[in-house]
mmCIF file of C-alpha atoms and ligand atoms in Angstrom:
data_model
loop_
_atom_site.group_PDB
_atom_site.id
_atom_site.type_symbol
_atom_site.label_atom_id
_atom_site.label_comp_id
_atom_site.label_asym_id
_atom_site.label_seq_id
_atom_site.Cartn_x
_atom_site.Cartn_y
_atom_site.Cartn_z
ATOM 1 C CA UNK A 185 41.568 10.699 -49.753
ATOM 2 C CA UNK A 186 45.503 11.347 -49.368
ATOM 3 C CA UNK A 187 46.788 9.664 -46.525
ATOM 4 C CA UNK A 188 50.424 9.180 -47.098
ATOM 5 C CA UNK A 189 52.912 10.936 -49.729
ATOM 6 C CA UNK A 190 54.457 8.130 -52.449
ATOM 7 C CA UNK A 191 55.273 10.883 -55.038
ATOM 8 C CA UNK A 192 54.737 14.535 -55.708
ATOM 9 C CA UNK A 193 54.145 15.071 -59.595
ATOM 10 C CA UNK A 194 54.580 19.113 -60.084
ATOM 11 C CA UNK A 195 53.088 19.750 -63.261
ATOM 12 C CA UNK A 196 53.791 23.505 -64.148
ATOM 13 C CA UNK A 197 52.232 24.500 -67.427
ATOM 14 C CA UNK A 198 54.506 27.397 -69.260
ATOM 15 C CA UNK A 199 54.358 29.637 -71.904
ATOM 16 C CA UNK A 200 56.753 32.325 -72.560
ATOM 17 C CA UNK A 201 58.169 32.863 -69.021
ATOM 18 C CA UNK A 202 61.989 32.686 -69.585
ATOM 19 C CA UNK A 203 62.297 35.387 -66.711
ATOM 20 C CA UNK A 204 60.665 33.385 -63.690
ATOM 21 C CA UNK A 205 60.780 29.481 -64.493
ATOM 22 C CA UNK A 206 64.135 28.953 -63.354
ATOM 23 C CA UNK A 207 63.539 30.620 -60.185
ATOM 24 C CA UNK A 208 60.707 28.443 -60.001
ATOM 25 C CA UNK A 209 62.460 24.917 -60.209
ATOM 26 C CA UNK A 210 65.057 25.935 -57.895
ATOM 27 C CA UNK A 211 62.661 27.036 -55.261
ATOM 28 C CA UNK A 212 60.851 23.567 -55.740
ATOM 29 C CA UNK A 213 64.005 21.728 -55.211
ATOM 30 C CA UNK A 214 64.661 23.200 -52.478
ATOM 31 C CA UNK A 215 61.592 23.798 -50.345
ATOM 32 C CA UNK A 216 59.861 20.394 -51.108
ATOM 33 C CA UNK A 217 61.538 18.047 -48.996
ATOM 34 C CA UNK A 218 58.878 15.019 -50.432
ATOM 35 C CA UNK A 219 60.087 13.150 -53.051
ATOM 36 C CA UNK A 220 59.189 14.489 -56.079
ATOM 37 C CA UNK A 221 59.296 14.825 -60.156
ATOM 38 C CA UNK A 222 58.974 18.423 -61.988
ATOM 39 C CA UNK A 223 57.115 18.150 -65.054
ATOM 40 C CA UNK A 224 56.980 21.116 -67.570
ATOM 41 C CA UNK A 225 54.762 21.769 -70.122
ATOM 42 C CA UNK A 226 55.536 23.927 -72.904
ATOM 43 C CA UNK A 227 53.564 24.978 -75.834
ATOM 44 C CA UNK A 228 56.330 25.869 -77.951
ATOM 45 C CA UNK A 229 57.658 28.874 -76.085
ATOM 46 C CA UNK A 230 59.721 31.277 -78.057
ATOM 47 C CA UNK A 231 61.920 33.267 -75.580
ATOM 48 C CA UNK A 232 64.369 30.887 -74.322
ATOM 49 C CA UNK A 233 62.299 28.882 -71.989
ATOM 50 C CA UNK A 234 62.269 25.537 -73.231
ATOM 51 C CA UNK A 235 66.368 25.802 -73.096
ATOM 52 C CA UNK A 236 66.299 26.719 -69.619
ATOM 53 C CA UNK A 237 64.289 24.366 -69.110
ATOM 54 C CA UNK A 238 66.774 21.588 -70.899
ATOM 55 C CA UNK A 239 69.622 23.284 -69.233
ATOM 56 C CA UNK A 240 68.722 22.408 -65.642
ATOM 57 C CA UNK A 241 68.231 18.520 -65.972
ATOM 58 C CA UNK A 242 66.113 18.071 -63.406
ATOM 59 C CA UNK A 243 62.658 18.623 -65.141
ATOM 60 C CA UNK A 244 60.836 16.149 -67.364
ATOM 61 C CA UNK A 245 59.908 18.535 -70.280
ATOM 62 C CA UNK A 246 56.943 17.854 -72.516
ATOM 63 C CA UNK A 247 56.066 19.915 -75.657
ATOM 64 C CA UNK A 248 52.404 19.837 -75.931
ATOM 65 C CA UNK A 249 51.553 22.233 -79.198
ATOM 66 C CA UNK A 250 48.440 22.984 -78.811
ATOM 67 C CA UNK A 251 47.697 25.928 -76.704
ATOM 68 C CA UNK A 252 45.458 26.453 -73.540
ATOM 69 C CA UNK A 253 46.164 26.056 -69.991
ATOM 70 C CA UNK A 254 43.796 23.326 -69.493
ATOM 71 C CA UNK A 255 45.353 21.216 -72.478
ATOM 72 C CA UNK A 256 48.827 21.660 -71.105
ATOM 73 C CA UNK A 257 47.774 20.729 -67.576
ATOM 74 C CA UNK A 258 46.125 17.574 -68.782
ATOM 75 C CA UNK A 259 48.563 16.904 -70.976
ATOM 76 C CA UNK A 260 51.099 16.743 -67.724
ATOM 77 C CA UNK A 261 48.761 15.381 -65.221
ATOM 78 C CA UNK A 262 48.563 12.564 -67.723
ATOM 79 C CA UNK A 263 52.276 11.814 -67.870
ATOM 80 C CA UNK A 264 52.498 12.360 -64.061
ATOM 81 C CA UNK A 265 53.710 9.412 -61.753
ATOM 82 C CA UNK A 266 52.810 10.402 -58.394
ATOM 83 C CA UNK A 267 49.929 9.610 -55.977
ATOM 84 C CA UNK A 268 49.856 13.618 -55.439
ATOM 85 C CA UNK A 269 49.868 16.024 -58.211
ATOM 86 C CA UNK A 270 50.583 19.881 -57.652
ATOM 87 C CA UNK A 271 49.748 22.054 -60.508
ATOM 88 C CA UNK A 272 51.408 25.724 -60.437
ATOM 89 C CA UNK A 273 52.036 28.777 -62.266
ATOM 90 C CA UNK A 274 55.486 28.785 -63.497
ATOM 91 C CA UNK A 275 55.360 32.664 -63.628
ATOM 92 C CA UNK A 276 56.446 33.278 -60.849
ATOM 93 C CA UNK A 277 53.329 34.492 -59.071
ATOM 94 C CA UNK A 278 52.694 32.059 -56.911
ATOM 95 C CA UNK A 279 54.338 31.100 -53.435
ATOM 96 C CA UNK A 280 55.974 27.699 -54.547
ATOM 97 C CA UNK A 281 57.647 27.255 -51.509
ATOM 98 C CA UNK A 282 54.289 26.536 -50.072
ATOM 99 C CA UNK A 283 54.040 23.374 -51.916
ATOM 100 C CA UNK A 284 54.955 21.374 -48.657
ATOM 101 C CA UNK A 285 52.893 22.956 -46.062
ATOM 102 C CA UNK A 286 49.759 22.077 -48.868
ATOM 103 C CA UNK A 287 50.767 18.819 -49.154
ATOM 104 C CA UNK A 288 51.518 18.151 -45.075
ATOM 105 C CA UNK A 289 47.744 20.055 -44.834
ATOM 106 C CA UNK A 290 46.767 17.575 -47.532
ATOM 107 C CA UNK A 291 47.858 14.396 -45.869
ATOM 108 C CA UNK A 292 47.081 15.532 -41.817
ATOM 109 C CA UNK A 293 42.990 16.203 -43.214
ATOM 110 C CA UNK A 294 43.121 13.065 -45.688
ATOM 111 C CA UNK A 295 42.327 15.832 -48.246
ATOM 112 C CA UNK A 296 41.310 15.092 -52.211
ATOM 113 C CA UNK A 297 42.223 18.443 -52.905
ATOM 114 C CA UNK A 298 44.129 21.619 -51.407
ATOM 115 C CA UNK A 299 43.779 24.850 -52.756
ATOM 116 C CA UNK A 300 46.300 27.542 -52.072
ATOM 117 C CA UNK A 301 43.889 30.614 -51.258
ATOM 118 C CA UNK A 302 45.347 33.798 -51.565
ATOM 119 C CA UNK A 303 42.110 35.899 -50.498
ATOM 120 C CA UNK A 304 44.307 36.177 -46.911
ATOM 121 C CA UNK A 305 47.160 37.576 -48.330
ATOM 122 C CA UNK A 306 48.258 40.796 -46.316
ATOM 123 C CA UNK A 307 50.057 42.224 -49.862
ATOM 124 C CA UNK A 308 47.002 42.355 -51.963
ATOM 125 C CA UNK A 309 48.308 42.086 -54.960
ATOM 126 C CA UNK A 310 46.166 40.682 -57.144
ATOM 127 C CA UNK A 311 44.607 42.935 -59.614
ATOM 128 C CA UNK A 312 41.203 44.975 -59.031
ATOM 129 C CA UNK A 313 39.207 43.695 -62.081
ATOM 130 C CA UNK A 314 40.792 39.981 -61.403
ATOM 131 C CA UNK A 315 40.120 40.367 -57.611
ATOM 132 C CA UNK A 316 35.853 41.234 -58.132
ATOM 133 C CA UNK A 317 35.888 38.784 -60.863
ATOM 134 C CA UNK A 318 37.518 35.891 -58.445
ATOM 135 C CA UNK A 319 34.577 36.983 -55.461
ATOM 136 C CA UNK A 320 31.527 36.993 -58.087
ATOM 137 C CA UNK A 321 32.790 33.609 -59.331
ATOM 138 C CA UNK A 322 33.328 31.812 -55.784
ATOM 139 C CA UNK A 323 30.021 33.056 -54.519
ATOM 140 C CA UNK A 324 28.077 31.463 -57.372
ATOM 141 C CA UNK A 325 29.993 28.475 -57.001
ATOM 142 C CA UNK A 326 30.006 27.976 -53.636
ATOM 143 C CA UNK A 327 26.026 28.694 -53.028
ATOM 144 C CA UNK A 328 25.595 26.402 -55.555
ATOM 145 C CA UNK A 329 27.596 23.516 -55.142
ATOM 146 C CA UNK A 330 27.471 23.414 -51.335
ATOM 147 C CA UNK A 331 31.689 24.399 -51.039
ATOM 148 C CA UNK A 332 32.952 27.147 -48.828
ATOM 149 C CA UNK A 333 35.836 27.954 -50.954
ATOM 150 C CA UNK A 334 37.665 31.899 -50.770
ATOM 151 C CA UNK A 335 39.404 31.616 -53.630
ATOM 152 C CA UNK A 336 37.988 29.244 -56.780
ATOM 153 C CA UNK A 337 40.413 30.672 -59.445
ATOM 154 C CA UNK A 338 43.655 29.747 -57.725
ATOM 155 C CA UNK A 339 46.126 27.894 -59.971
ATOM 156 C CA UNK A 340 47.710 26.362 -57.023
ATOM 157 C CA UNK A 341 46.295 23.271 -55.883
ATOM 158 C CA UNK A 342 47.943 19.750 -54.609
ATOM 159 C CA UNK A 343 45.380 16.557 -56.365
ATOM 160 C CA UNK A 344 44.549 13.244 -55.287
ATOM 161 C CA UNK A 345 45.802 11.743 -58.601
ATOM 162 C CA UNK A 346 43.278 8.612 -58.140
ATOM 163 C CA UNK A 347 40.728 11.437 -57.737
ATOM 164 C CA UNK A 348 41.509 13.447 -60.910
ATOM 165 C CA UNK A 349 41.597 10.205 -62.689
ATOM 166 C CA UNK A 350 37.538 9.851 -61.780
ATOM 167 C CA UNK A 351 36.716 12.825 -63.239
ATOM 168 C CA UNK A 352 36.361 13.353 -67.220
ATOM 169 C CA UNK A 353 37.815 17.560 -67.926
ATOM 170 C CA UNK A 354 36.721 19.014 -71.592
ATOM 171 C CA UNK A 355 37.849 22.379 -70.926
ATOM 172 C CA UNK A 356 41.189 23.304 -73.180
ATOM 173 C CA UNK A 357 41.742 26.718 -71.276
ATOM 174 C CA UNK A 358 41.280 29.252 -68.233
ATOM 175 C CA UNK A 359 38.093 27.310 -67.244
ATOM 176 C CA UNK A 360 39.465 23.730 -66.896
ATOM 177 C CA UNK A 361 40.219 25.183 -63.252
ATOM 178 C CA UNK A 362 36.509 26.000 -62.797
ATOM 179 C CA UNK A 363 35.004 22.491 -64.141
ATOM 180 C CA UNK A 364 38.004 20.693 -62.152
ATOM 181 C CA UNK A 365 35.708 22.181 -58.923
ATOM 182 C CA UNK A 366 32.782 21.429 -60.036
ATOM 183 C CA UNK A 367 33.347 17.977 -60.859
ATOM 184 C CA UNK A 368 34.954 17.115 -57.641
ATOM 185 C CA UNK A 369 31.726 18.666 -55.668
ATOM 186 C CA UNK A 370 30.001 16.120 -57.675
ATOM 187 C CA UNK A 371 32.052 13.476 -56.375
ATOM 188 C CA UNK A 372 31.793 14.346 -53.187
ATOM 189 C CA UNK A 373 35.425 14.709 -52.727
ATOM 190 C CA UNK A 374 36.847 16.759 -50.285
ATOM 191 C CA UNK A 375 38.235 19.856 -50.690
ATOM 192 C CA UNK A 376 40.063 22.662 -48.683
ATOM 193 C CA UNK A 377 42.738 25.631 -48.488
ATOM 194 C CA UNK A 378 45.606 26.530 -46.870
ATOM 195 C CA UNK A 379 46.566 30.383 -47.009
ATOM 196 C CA UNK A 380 49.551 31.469 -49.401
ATOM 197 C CA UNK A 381 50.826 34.942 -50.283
ATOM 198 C CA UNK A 382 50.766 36.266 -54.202
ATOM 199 C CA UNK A 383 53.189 38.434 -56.074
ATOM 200 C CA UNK A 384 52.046 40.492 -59.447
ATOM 201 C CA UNK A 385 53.861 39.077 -62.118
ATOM 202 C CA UNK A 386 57.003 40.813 -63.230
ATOM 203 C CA UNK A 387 57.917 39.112 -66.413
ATOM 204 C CA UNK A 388 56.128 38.966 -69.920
ATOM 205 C CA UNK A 389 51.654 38.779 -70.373
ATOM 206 C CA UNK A 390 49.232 37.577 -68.884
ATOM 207 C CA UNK A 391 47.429 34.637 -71.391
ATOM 208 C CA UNK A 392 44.246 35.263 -69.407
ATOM 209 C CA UNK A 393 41.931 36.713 -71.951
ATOM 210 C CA UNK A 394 39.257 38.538 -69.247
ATOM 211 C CA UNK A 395 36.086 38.303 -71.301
ATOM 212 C CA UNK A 396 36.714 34.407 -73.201
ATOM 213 C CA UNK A 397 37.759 33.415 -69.875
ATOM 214 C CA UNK A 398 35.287 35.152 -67.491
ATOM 215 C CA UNK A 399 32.405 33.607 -69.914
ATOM 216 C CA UNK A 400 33.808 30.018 -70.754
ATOM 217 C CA UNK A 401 33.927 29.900 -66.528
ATOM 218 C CA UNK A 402 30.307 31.005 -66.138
ATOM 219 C CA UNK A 403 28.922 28.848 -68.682
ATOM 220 C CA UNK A 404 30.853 25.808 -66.762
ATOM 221 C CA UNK A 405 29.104 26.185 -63.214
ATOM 222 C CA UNK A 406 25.659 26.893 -65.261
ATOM 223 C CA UNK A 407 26.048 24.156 -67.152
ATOM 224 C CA UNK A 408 26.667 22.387 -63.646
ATOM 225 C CA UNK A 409 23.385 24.177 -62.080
ATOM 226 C CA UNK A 410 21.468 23.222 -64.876
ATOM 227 C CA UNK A 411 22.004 19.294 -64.496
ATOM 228 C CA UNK A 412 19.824 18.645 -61.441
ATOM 229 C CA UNK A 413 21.904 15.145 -61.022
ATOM 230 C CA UNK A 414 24.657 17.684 -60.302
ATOM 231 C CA UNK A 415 23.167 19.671 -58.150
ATOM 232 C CA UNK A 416 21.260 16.992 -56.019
ATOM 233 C CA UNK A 417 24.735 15.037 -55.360
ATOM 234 C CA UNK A 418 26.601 18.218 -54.416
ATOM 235 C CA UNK A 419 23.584 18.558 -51.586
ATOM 236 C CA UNK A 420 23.601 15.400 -50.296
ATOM 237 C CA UNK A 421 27.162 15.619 -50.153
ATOM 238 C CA UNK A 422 27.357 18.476 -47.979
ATOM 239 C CA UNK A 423 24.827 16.974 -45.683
ATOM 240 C CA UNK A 424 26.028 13.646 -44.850
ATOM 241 C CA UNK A 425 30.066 15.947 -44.884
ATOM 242 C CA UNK A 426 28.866 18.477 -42.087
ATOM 243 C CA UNK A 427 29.119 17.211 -39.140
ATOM 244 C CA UNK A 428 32.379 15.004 -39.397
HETATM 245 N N1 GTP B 750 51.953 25.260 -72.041
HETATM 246 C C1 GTP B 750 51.121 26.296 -71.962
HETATM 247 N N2 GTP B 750 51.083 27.053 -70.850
HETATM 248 C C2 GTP B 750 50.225 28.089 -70.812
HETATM 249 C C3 GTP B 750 49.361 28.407 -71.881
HETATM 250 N N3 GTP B 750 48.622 29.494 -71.528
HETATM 251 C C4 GTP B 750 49.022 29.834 -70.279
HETATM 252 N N4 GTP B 750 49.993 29.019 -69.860
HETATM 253 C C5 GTP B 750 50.694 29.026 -68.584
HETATM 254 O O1 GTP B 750 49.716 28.835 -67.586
HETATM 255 C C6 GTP B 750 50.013 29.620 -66.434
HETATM 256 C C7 GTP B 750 48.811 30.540 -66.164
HETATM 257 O O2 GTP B 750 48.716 31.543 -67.168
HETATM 258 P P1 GTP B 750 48.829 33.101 -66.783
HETATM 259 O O3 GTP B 750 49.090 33.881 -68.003
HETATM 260 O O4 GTP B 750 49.806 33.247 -65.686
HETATM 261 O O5 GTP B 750 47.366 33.420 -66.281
HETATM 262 P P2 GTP B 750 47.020 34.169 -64.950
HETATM 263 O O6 GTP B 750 47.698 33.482 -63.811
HETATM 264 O O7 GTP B 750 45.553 34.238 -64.894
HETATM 265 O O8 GTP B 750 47.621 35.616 -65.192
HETATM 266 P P3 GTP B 750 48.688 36.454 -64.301
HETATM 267 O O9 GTP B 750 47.884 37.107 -63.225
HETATM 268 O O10 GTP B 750 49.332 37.420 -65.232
HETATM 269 O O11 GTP B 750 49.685 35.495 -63.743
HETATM 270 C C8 GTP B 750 51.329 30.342 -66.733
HETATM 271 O O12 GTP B 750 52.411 29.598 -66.210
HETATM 272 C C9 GTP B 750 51.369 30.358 -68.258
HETATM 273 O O13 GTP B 750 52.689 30.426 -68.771
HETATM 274 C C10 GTP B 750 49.425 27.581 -73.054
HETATM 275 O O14 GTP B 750 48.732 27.770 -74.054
HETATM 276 N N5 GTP B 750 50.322 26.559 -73.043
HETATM 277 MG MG1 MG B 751 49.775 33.370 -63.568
#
C-alpha cells in the first residue's frame, strides 16, 4: 500500500547509452514535481556515460561491475532512500515524463505497484518479435497467477519500497522483471497500470538477448506454477481482491 509520497528513488540501470541518459535526467527533473533522488547504475560503461553522468551533479552514481539488468536494479533499489521506487530505462525508450501521473495513480488506488503499459500506445513501436513475445508471456502469467496485466515486460514501474523489501529476487538479468511479478502475486500485493507511449530506441544495442531471455522468463513463471503454495495464494488472493 502507497498512500502518501515521502521520497521518489529513480533507479535507472545503464549500460552504454551516452546518447539518451542525459535527456533522461533532465526530463526527470523537470516533469517530477515529487521530491525525489536519481540513482544510476552503471556497469562500467565505456562510451562516455558514466562522465555525463558525473557532469550533471544531480545523480547519485553507483558502479556495480557485474553485469545484468536485474543485478544493477537491485543493486540501486538497495541504496534507494525513498518510500517509492521507480525503475526505468535510461535509453531513452520510455516516456519518463510519465513518472508523476504513475506515481499520483499509485497513491489515489493505494497501489503496491504501477506498471507503465504500453500495449495502448497509438505509435506501435515496439518491435514485432518483442511485441508476440510480450502477449505469449502476459497470457501465461496472468491465467496463472490470477493478474490482468497488458503488458508484463514493461521496465517502467513505480514500487512500494516496503513491498520490494518482502520479497527475496535471484534473477541477475532480463527475468528479474518477470519473478518481481510473480512474487508480488504471491503476496497478494496489488498491482496495476497506467497507459504510457514508447519510442524505438535510437542510440546504441539492445542487451536483450531474445532466446537467454525469452527462456530464463519462462522457466520463472513455471517454476512459480509448479509450487502449488504459489499458486494456491495467488487464488485466494484474487478471490477475497474481486469485489473491493
Ligand atoms: N548497469 C547495467 N545496465 C544494464 C545492463 N544490461 C542492460 N542494462 C540497462 O538496462 C536497461 C534495459 O536494457 P535494454 O537493452 O534497453 O533492453 P530492452 O529494453 O529490452 O531493449 P530495447 O528495446 O532496445 O530498449 C537499459 O537502460 C540498459 O542500458 C547491465 O549489465 N548493467
Ligand atoms: Mg530498453
Amino acid at each position: 500500500m502507497t498512500s502518501k509520497v515521502e521520497l521518489v528513488s529513480v533507479v535507472i540501470p545503464k549500460l552504454n547509452e551516452a546518447g539518451t541518459i542525459l535527456e533522461a535526467i533532465n526530463t526527470i527533473d523537470t516533469y517530477t514535481s515529487y521530491p525525489k533522488e536519481i540513482i544510476i547504475v552503471d556497469s562500467n560503461s565505456t562510451d562516455g556515460t558514466i562522465e555525463i553522468v558525473k557532469d550533471t551533479n544531480r545523480c547519485r552514481l553507483i558502479i556495480e561491475p557485474r553485469r545484468g539488468y536485474g543485478l544493477a536494479l537491485m543493486t540501486g533499489m538497495k541504496s534507494a532512500k525513498g518510500n517509492i521506487i521507480v525503475m526505468v530505462d535510461g535509453d531513452g525508450t520510455y516516456e519518463v515524463r510519465h513518472i508523476h501521473r504513475m506515481i499520483t495513480k499509485m497513491v489515489e488506488k493505494d497501489a503496491d505497484m504501477v506498471l507503465a503499459t504500453r500495449m495502448y500506445d497509438p505509435n506501435k513501436a515496439m518491435g514485432l518479435f518483442n511485441f508476440i513475445g510480450n502477449k505469449v508471456i502476459t497470457t501465461f502469467y496472468d491465467f496463472f497467477y490470477s493478474q490482468f496485466l497488458s503488458d508484463t515486460q514493461s521496465g517502467f514501474r513505480a514500487i512500494s519500497h516496503e513491498a520490494i523489501d518482502k520479497v527475496k529476487l535471484n534473477e541477475g538479468d532480463m527475468a528479474y522483471a518477470t519473478e518481481m511479478l510473480v512474487q508480488f502475486a504471491k503476496e497478494g500485493f496489488s498491482m496495476i497500470e497506467v497507459p504510457t507511449t514508447y519510442k524505438a530506441r535510437k542510440y546504441g544495442r539492445p542487451k536483450l538477448r531474445r532466446f537467454k531471455s525469452g527462456i530464463e522468463i519462462f522457466s520463472t513463471i513455471f517454476r512459480g506454477i509448479l509450487d502449488a503454495e504459489t499458486i494456491r495464494k495467488c487464488q485466494e488472493n484474487w478471490k477475497q481482491n474481486r469485489f473491493r
